[in-house]
Coordinates of C-alpha atoms and ligand atoms in Angstrom, one line a residue:
X1 CA 0.0 0.0 0.0
X2 CA 1.3 3.5 -0.9
X3 CA 0.3 6.7 0.9
X4 CA 0.3 10.3 -0.2
X5 CA -0.7 13.4 1.8
X6 CA -2.9 16.3 0.4
X7 CA -4.3 19.4 2.0
X8 CA -7.8 18.7 0.8
X9 CA -9.2 15.5 -0.5
X10 CA -12.5 15.7 -2.3
X11 CA -14.4 12.4 -2.7
X12 CA -16.7 12.3 -5.8
X13 CA -16.1 14.6 -8.8
X14 CA -19.7 15.5 -9.1
X15 CA -21.3 18.8 -9.2
X16 CA -20.6 20.1 -5.7
X17 CA -17.0 18.9 -5.3
X18 CA -16.2 19.8 -9.0
X19 CA -17.2 23.4 -8.4
X20 CA -15.4 23.5 -5.0
X21 CA -12.2 22.1 -6.6
X22 CA -12.3 24.7 -9.3
X23 CA -12.8 27.5 -6.7
X24 CA -10.1 26.1 -4.5
X25 CA -7.7 26.1 -7.5
X26 CA -8.7 29.7 -8.4
X27 CA -8.7 31.2 -5.0
X28 CA -6.2 29.1 -3.0
X29 CA -3.8 28.0 -5.7
X30 CA -1.0 26.8 -3.4
X31 CA -3.2 24.1 -1.9
X32 CA -2.6 20.4 -2.7
X33 CA -6.1 19.3 -3.7
X34 CA -7.1 15.9 -5.1
X35 CA -10.6 15.2 -6.6
X36 CA -11.3 11.4 -6.8
X37 CA -14.2 9.7 -8.6
X38 CA -15.1 6.1 -9.4
X39 CA -16.5 7.1 -12.8
X40 CA -14.5 7.4 -16.0
X41 CA -15.5 11.1 -16.3
X42 CA -16.3 13.8 -13.8
X43 CA -19.9 14.8 -13.4
X44 CA -21.6 11.5 -14.4
X45 CA -24.5 11.7 -16.8
X46 CA -26.5 14.9 -16.1
X47 CA -28.0 18.0 -17.5
X48 CA -28.0 20.6 -14.7
X49 CA -30.1 23.7 -15.2
X50 CA -30.4 26.8 -13.0
X51 CA -32.4 30.0 -13.0
X52 CA -30.7 33.3 -13.7
X53 CA -31.4 34.6 -10.2
X54 CA -30.1 31.5 -8.5
X55 CA -26.5 32.9 -8.8
X56 CA -25.0 36.3 -8.3
X57 CA -23.1 38.1 -11.0
X58 CA -19.7 36.9 -9.9
X59 CA -20.9 33.3 -9.8
X60 CA -22.4 33.7 -13.3
X61 CA -18.9 34.8 -14.4
X62 CA -16.9 31.9 -12.9
X63 CA -19.5 29.2 -13.8
X64 CA -19.8 30.4 -17.4
X65 CA -17.1 28.0 -18.8
X66 CA -19.5 25.1 -17.8
X67 CA -22.6 26.7 -19.3
X68 CA -23.7 25.2 -22.7
X69 CA -27.0 26.9 -23.2
X70 CA -28.7 30.1 -22.0
X71 CA -32.4 31.0 -22.7
X72 CA -33.9 34.4 -22.0
X73 CA -37.0 32.8 -20.4
X74 CA -39.1 29.7 -20.3
X75 CA -42.8 28.7 -20.4
X76 CA -45.2 26.6 -18.3
X77 CA -48.4 25.0 -19.3
X78 CA -51.2 23.9 -17.1
X79 CA -54.9 23.0 -17.8
X80 CA -56.0 26.5 -17.0
X81 CA -52.8 28.6 -17.5
X82 CA -50.2 29.0 -20.2
X83 CA -47.5 31.5 -19.4
X84 CA -44.2 32.8 -20.8
X85 CA -41.8 33.9 -18.1
X86 CA -38.9 36.3 -18.9
X87 CA -36.6 34.6 -16.3
X88 CA -33.3 33.5 -17.7
X89 CA -32.5 29.8 -17.6
X90 CA -29.2 28.1 -18.2
X91 CA -27.9 24.6 -18.6
X92 CA -24.6 22.8 -17.8
X93 CA -24.0 19.3 -19.4
X94 CA -21.9 16.8 -17.7
X95 CA -19.8 16.4 -20.9
X96 CA -18.8 20.1 -20.7
X97 CA -18.4 19.8 -16.9
X98 CA -15.9 17.0 -17.5
X99 CA -14.0 18.9 -20.2
X100 CA -13.7 22.0 -18.1
X101 CA -12.5 20.2 -15.0
X102 CA -9.9 18.2 -17.1
X103 CA -8.4 21.3 -18.5
X104 CA -8.6 23.4 -15.3
X105 CA -7.5 20.8 -12.8
X106 CA -5.2 18.5 -14.7
X107 CA -3.4 16.2 -12.2
X108 CA -5.8 17.3 -9.4
X109 CA -8.4 15.0 -10.9
X110 CA -8.2 11.2 -10.3
X111 CA -10.8 9.2 -12.1
X112 CA -11.8 5.6 -12.2
X113 CA -10.9 5.1 -8.5
X114 CA -13.6 3.9 -6.0
X115 CA -13.3 5.0 -2.5
X116 CA -14.0 2.0 -0.3
X117 CA -13.3 3.3 3.1
X118 CA -13.4 6.8 4.4
X119 CA -11.9 8.0 7.7
X120 CA -11.4 11.6 9.0
X121 CA -7.7 11.8 7.8
X122 CA -7.4 9.1 5.1
X123 CA -9.3 7.1 2.6
X124 CA -8.7 3.8 1.0
X125 CA -9.3 3.1 -2.7
X126 CA -10.4 -0.2 -4.2
X127 CA -6.9 -0.6 -5.5
X128 CA -5.7 -0.7 -1.9
X129 CA -4.0 2.7 -2.2
X130 CA -4.3 4.9 0.8
X131 CA -4.7 8.7 0.4
X132 CA -4.1 10.9 3.4
X133 CA -5.3 14.5 3.8
X134 CA -5.6 17.3 6.3
X135 CA -9.3 17.5 5.4
X136 CA -11.5 15.1 3.5
X137 CA -14.8 16.3 2.1
X138 CA -17.4 13.8 1.0
X139 CA -19.4 14.7 -2.1
X140 CA -20.5 11.2 -3.2
X141 CA -24.1 12.1 -3.8
X142 CA -27.3 11.7 -1.8
X143 CA -27.5 9.1 0.8
X144 CA -30.9 8.3 2.5
X145 CA -31.0 9.4 6.1
X146 CA -33.7 8.7 8.7
X147 CA -33.4 12.2 10.0
X148 CA -35.0 13.5 6.9
X149 CA -38.6 12.9 5.8
X150 CA -38.8 13.2 2.1
X151 CA -40.9 12.8 -0.9
X152 CA -39.4 12.6 -4.4
X153 CA -39.1 14.2 -7.8
X154 CA -38.6 11.3 -10.3
X155 CA -37.8 11.8 -13.8
X156 CA -36.6 10.0 -16.9
X157 CA -35.2 12.0 -19.8
X158 CA -34.3 11.4 -23.4
X159 CA -32.2 13.6 -25.7
X160 CA -33.4 13.3 -29.3
X161 CA -32.2 14.6 -32.6
X162 CA -35.2 15.4 -34.7
X163 CA -35.6 15.1 -38.5
X164 CA -37.2 18.6 -38.7
X165 CA -36.6 21.7 -36.6
X166 CA -38.9 21.7 -33.6
X167 CA -39.5 25.6 -33.5
X168 CA -39.4 25.7 -29.8
X169 CA -37.6 28.8 -28.7
X170 CA -37.6 28.4 -24.9
X171 CA -37.7 25.5 -22.5
X172 CA -41.0 24.3 -21.3
X173 CA -40.3 23.9 -17.6
X174 CA -43.5 22.2 -16.9
X175 CA -46.2 21.0 -19.2
X176 CA -48.8 19.7 -16.8
X177 CA -51.5 19.3 -19.3
X178 CA -50.5 15.6 -19.5
X179 CA -52.5 12.9 -17.6
X180 CA -52.2 13.1 -13.8
X181 CA -51.9 9.9 -11.9
X182 CA -51.2 9.5 -8.2
X183 CA -48.6 12.3 -8.5
X184 CA -48.0 15.7 -9.9
X185 CA -47.0 14.7 -13.5
X186 CA -45.4 17.0 -16.1
X187 CA -43.1 16.9 -19.1
X188 CA -40.0 19.1 -19.1
X189 CA -38.4 20.0 -22.4
X190 CA -35.2 21.8 -23.2
X191 CA -34.5 22.9 -26.8
X192 CA -30.7 22.2 -27.0
X193 CA -30.4 23.1 -30.7
X194 CA -33.0 23.7 -33.5
X195 CA -33.2 20.0 -34.0
X196 CA -32.2 18.6 -30.6
X197 CA -34.5 18.3 -27.6
X198 CA -34.1 16.9 -24.1
X199 CA -37.5 15.6 -23.0
X200 CA -38.1 14.5 -19.4
X201 CA -41.1 12.7 -18.0
X202 CA -41.4 13.9 -14.4
X203 CA -43.4 13.1 -11.3
X204 CA -43.6 14.6 -7.8
X205 CA -44.5 11.4 -5.9
X206 CA -44.4 9.7 -2.5
X207 CA -42.4 6.7 -3.7
X208 CA -39.4 6.0 -6.0
X209 CA -41.4 3.8 -8.4
X210 CA -40.8 5.0 -12.0
X211 CA -41.4 2.5 -14.7
X212 CA -38.9 3.4 -17.3
X213 CA -40.8 1.7 -20.2
X214 CA -43.9 3.9 -19.4
X215 CA -41.7 7.0 -19.3
X216 CA -40.2 6.2 -22.7
X217 CA -43.7 5.6 -24.1
X218 CA -45.0 8.9 -22.5
X219 CA -42.1 10.8 -24.1
X220 CA -42.7 9.2 -27.4
X221 CA -46.5 10.0 -27.3
X222 CA -45.8 13.6 -26.0
X223 CA -43.4 14.3 -28.8
X224 CA -45.9 13.0 -31.3
X225 CA -48.6 15.3 -30.0
X226 CA -46.3 18.3 -30.3
X227 CA -45.5 17.3 -33.9
X228 CA -41.8 16.6 -33.1
X229 CA -40.3 14.0 -35.4
X230 CA -37.9 12.0 -33.2
X231 CA -35.1 10.5 -35.2
X232 CA -32.0 9.6 -33.2
X233 CA -32.0 8.9 -29.5
X234 CA -28.7 10.4 -28.3
X235 CA -28.8 9.8 -24.6
X236 CA -31.0 9.0 -21.6
X237 CA -30.8 10.2 -18.0
X238 CA -32.7 9.2 -14.9
X239 CA -33.1 11.0 -11.6
X240 CA -34.6 10.5 -8.1
X241 CA -34.4 13.8 -6.3
X242 CA -35.3 14.2 -2.6
X243 CA -38.0 16.7 -1.7
X244 CA -37.8 17.5 2.0
X245 CA -41.0 17.5 4.1
X246 CA -39.4 17.9 7.5
X247 CA -36.4 16.6 9.4
X248 CA -34.0 16.9 12.3
X249 CA -31.0 18.9 11.2
X250 CA -28.8 18.1 14.2
X251 CA -29.5 14.4 13.9
X252 CA -28.8 14.6 10.2
X253 CA -25.4 16.0 10.8
X254 CA -24.4 13.8 13.8
X255 CA -21.2 11.8 13.3
X256 CA -21.0 13.0 9.8
X257 CA -17.9 13.3 7.7
X258 CA -17.6 16.8 6.3
X259 CA -19.7 16.7 3.2
X260 CA -21.1 18.8 0.4
X261 CA -23.8 18.7 -2.3
X262 CA -26.8 16.3 -1.9
X263 CA -25.0 14.3 0.7
X264 CA -25.0 17.5 2.9
X265 CA -28.7 18.1 2.3
X266 CA -27.6 21.1 0.3
X267 CA -30.4 21.2 -2.4
X268 CA -33.5 23.2 -3.0
X269 CA -36.1 21.6 -0.8
X270 CA -38.9 21.8 -3.4
X271 CA -37.0 21.0 -6.6
X272 CA -34.1 18.9 -5.3
X273 CA -31.8 21.1 -7.5
X274 CA -28.4 21.9 -6.1
X275 CA -26.4 24.1 -8.6
X276 CA -27.1 27.3 -6.7
X277 CA -26.2 26.0 -3.2
X278 CA -23.1 24.2 -4.6
X279 CA -21.9 27.5 -6.2
X280 CA -22.6 29.5 -3.0
X281 CA -20.9 26.9 -0.8
X282 CA -17.8 26.8 -3.0
X283 CA -17.6 30.6 -2.8
X284 CA -18.2 30.7 1.0
X285 CA -15.4 28.1 1.6
X286 CA -12.7 29.6 -0.7
X287 CA -13.1 33.4 -0.4
X288 CA -11.8 33.8 3.1
X289 CA -8.3 35.4 3.2
X290 CA -7.6 33.6 6.5
X291 CA -8.4 30.3 4.8
X292 CA -7.0 27.0 6.3
X293 CA -8.2 23.6 5.4
X294 CA -9.0 22.8 9.0
X295 CA -11.7 25.5 9.0
X296 CA -13.7 23.8 6.2
X297 CA -15.7 21.3 8.2
X298 CA -17.1 23.9 10.6
X299 CA -17.7 26.4 7.8
X300 CA -19.6 23.7 5.8
X301 CA -21.7 22.8 9.0
X302 CA -22.7 26.5 9.6
X303 CA -23.5 27.0 5.9
X304 CA -25.7 23.9 5.9
X305 CA -27.4 24.9 9.2
X306 CA -28.2 28.3 7.9
X307 CA -29.6 26.9 4.6
X308 CA -31.7 24.4 6.6
X309 CA -33.2 27.4 8.6
X310 CA -33.9 29.4 5.5
X311 CA -35.7 26.5 3.9
X312 CA -38.3 26.0 6.6
X313 CA -41.1 27.7 4.6
X314 CA -40.3 25.5 1.6
X315 CA -40.6 22.4 3.7
X316 CA -44.0 23.6 4.9
X317 CA -45.1 24.2 1.3
X318 CA -43.9 20.7 0.4
X319 CA -46.0 19.2 3.2
X320 CA -49.0 21.1 1.8
X321 CA -48.3 19.8 -1.7
X322 CA -47.7 16.2 -0.7
X323 CA -49.9 15.7 2.3
X324 CA -53.1 17.5 1.5
X325 CA -55.6 16.8 -1.2
X326 CA -55.5 14.1 -3.9
X327 CA -52.1 13.4 -5.5
X328 CA -53.6 13.8 -9.0
X329 CA -54.9 17.3 -8.0
X330 CA -51.4 18.6 -7.0
X331 CA -51.0 20.4 -10.3
X332 CA -53.6 23.0 -9.0
X333 CA -51.1 24.1 -6.3
X334 CA -48.3 24.6 -8.9
X335 CA -50.7 26.2 -11.3
X336 CA -51.6 28.7 -8.6
X337 CA -48.0 29.3 -7.8
X338 CA -47.3 30.2 -11.4
X339 CA -49.9 33.0 -11.4
X340 CA -47.6 34.9 -9.0
X341 CA -45.5 37.9 -10.2
X342 CA -42.3 36.8 -11.9
X343 CA -40.0 38.3 -9.3
X344 CA -41.7 36.1 -6.6
X345 CA -41.2 33.0 -8.8
X346 CA -37.6 34.0 -9.3
X347 CA -37.0 34.4 -5.6
X348 CA -38.7 31.1 -4.9
X349 CA -36.3 29.1 -7.2
X350 CA -33.3 31.1 -5.8
X351 CA -34.4 30.1 -2.2
X352 CA -34.6 33.8 -1.3
X353 CA -38.3 34.4 -0.5
X354 CA -39.1 37.4 1.6
X355 CA -41.8 37.6 4.3
X356 CA -44.0 39.4 1.9
X357 CA -43.6 36.6 -0.6
X358 CA -44.7 34.1 2.0
X359 CA -47.9 36.0 2.5
X360 CA -48.4 36.3 -1.3
X361 CA -47.9 32.6 -1.8
X362 CA -50.2 31.6 0.9
X363 CA -53.0 34.2 0.2
X364 CA -56.0 33.7 -2.0
X365 CA -58.3 30.8 -2.3
X366 CA -56.3 27.7 -1.6
X367 CA -56.4 25.0 -4.3
X368 CA -56.6 22.3 -1.7
X369 CA -59.1 22.0 1.2
X370 CA -58.1 24.5 4.0
X371 CA -58.4 22.1 6.9
X372 CA -56.5 19.4 5.1
X373 CA -53.7 21.9 4.3
X374 CA -53.5 23.1 7.9
X375 CA -53.4 19.5 9.1
X376 CA -50.6 18.7 6.6
X377 CA -48.5 21.6 7.9
X378 CA -48.5 20.2 11.4
X379 CA -48.6 16.4 10.8
X380 CA -46.6 13.8 9.1
X381 CA -47.2 10.3 8.1
X382 CA -44.6 7.9 9.3
X383 CA -44.7 6.0 6.0
X384 CA -42.9 8.8 4.4
X385 CA -39.9 8.6 6.7
X386 CA -36.8 8.0 4.6
X387 CA -35.0 4.9 5.6
Ligands
FAD401 C1 -30.3 13.2 -13.9 C2 -30.3 14.3 -13.0 C3 -30.6 15.6 -13.4 C4 -30.5 16.7 -12.5 N1 -30.8 17.9 -12.9 C5 -30.6 19.0 -12.1 C6 -30.7 20.3 -12.6 O1 -31.1 20.6 -13.7 N2 -30.4 21.4 -11.8 C7 -30.0 21.2 -10.5 O2 -29.7 22.1 -9.8 N3 -30.0 19.9 -10.0 C8 -30.2 18.8 -10.8 N4 -30.1 17.6 -10.3 C9 -30.0 17.4 -8.8 C10 -28.6 17.6 -8.3 O3 -28.1 18.9 -8.5 C11 -27.6 16.6 -8.9 O4 -27.9 15.3 -8.4 C12 -26.1 16.9 -8.6 O5 -25.3 16.1 -9.5 C13 -25.8 16.7 -7.2 O6 -24.4 17.0 -7.0 P1 -23.5 16.2 -5.9 O7 -22.1 16.8 -6.2 O8 -24.1 16.2 -4.6 O9 -23.5 14.7 -6.4 P2 -23.2 14.1 -7.8 O10 -23.0 15.1 -8.9 O11 -24.1 12.9 -8.0 O12 -21.7 13.5 -7.6 C14 -21.4 12.4 -6.8 C15 -20.1 11.8 -7.4 O13 -19.6 10.8 -6.5 C16 -19.1 9.7 -7.2 N5 -19.0 8.6 -6.3 C17 -20.0 7.9 -5.7 N6 -19.5 6.9 -4.9 C18 -18.2 6.9 -5.1 C19 -17.1 6.2 -4.6 N7 -17.4 5.2 -3.7 N8 -15.9 6.4 -4.9 C20 -15.6 7.5 -5.7 N9 -16.6 8.3 -6.3 C21 -17.8 8.0 -5.9 C22 -20.0 9.6 -8.4 O14 -19.5 8.9 -9.5 C23 -20.4 11.0 -8.7 O15 -19.6 11.6 -9.7 C24 -30.2 16.5 -11.1 C25 -30.0 15.2 -10.7 C26 -30.0 14.1 -11.6 C27 -29.8 12.7 -11.0

């Protein structure tokens, strides 16, 4: 067994650790950092999107090498509402992510190496090699934890080349005019080029059951209805994202190796998206002029605790969405949300709602029975406890 010592060892070259490694390189260039992943490319198989207001202008600047597409806005479709929103939307592909990390990090990136054992000051790889570090940060993706009670956003996506241009100018973030069955069901479409679309069949649901064959069929039928002529299937992707209903933050963090990204619970509670929090955390950890690797674990902890507190209103909304009313009527809650002013919608996705926004979101005739909604806010069914 051989051993080598680093200042910071980042486990998992996914979104959160990839952004953190880049910012460490840019802001703390003298550090010895190593980013390890068991995959053959950094970032896995993803298309990560984010809203314009999710990031500040400095973050837009440093994240721009990763960004493959930018749209000036998007649209949503519901049974009683069609709306165009002039809120910018951007997309990072894992292919580009991998290319940028390779060119920026060079020998700081170690791929095709599985971490089999992780201790506070060293890890063991499947090859038997030991890597030592002053600080080890775990970014190996979401891990179920009984301290969080969650529901799910499930989706299956296909990237298609079409035989004719599709004419779609903007993403359709939610097309909920599709059949609703025991969940909030919508189709999400990104126009990646005039003849290429990413189409995702998506469900907000209580369980993790997604029949891939049904999703493929739904995408095919949906594309047909839109008049899109699918020609070549380029790629498929599949996601199970946690939607937090409630939880015990202290228990979640107990005995925890310093971690980032989904593993640290750093995702938007209502969408399961994590680009924005990953970028903010990377900045928060690297900007300090008194930086030392030993400070990272406590900085991460305080960042995550603050995020958890900020998200309490979102968790309450999630409980209203998932625990009140019939699952196949959930679209009404989202349709009502999309009638709000654009700036409230932007702040919602950015996780920066104001008190006035809270009032606005909750006011008006509720789309679910009031008593059930109130009950949902204060109660939780144990069957939704994540194991
Ligand atoms: C298909 C999909 C699409 C998504 N789309 C969006 C989106 O549009 N916008 C958004 O904000 N969020 C999106 N998300 C949610 C979330 O942002 C992503 O899951 C994001 O990748 C999470 O980042 P992470 O760094 O926590 O984990 P990941 O990016 O999943 O990275 C974890 C890494 O750890 C590696 N790893 C795991 N185990 C080991 C091991 N034992 N040894 C070595 N390496 C290991 C994996 O190979 C992986 O590269 C999406 C999620 C999925 C699954």
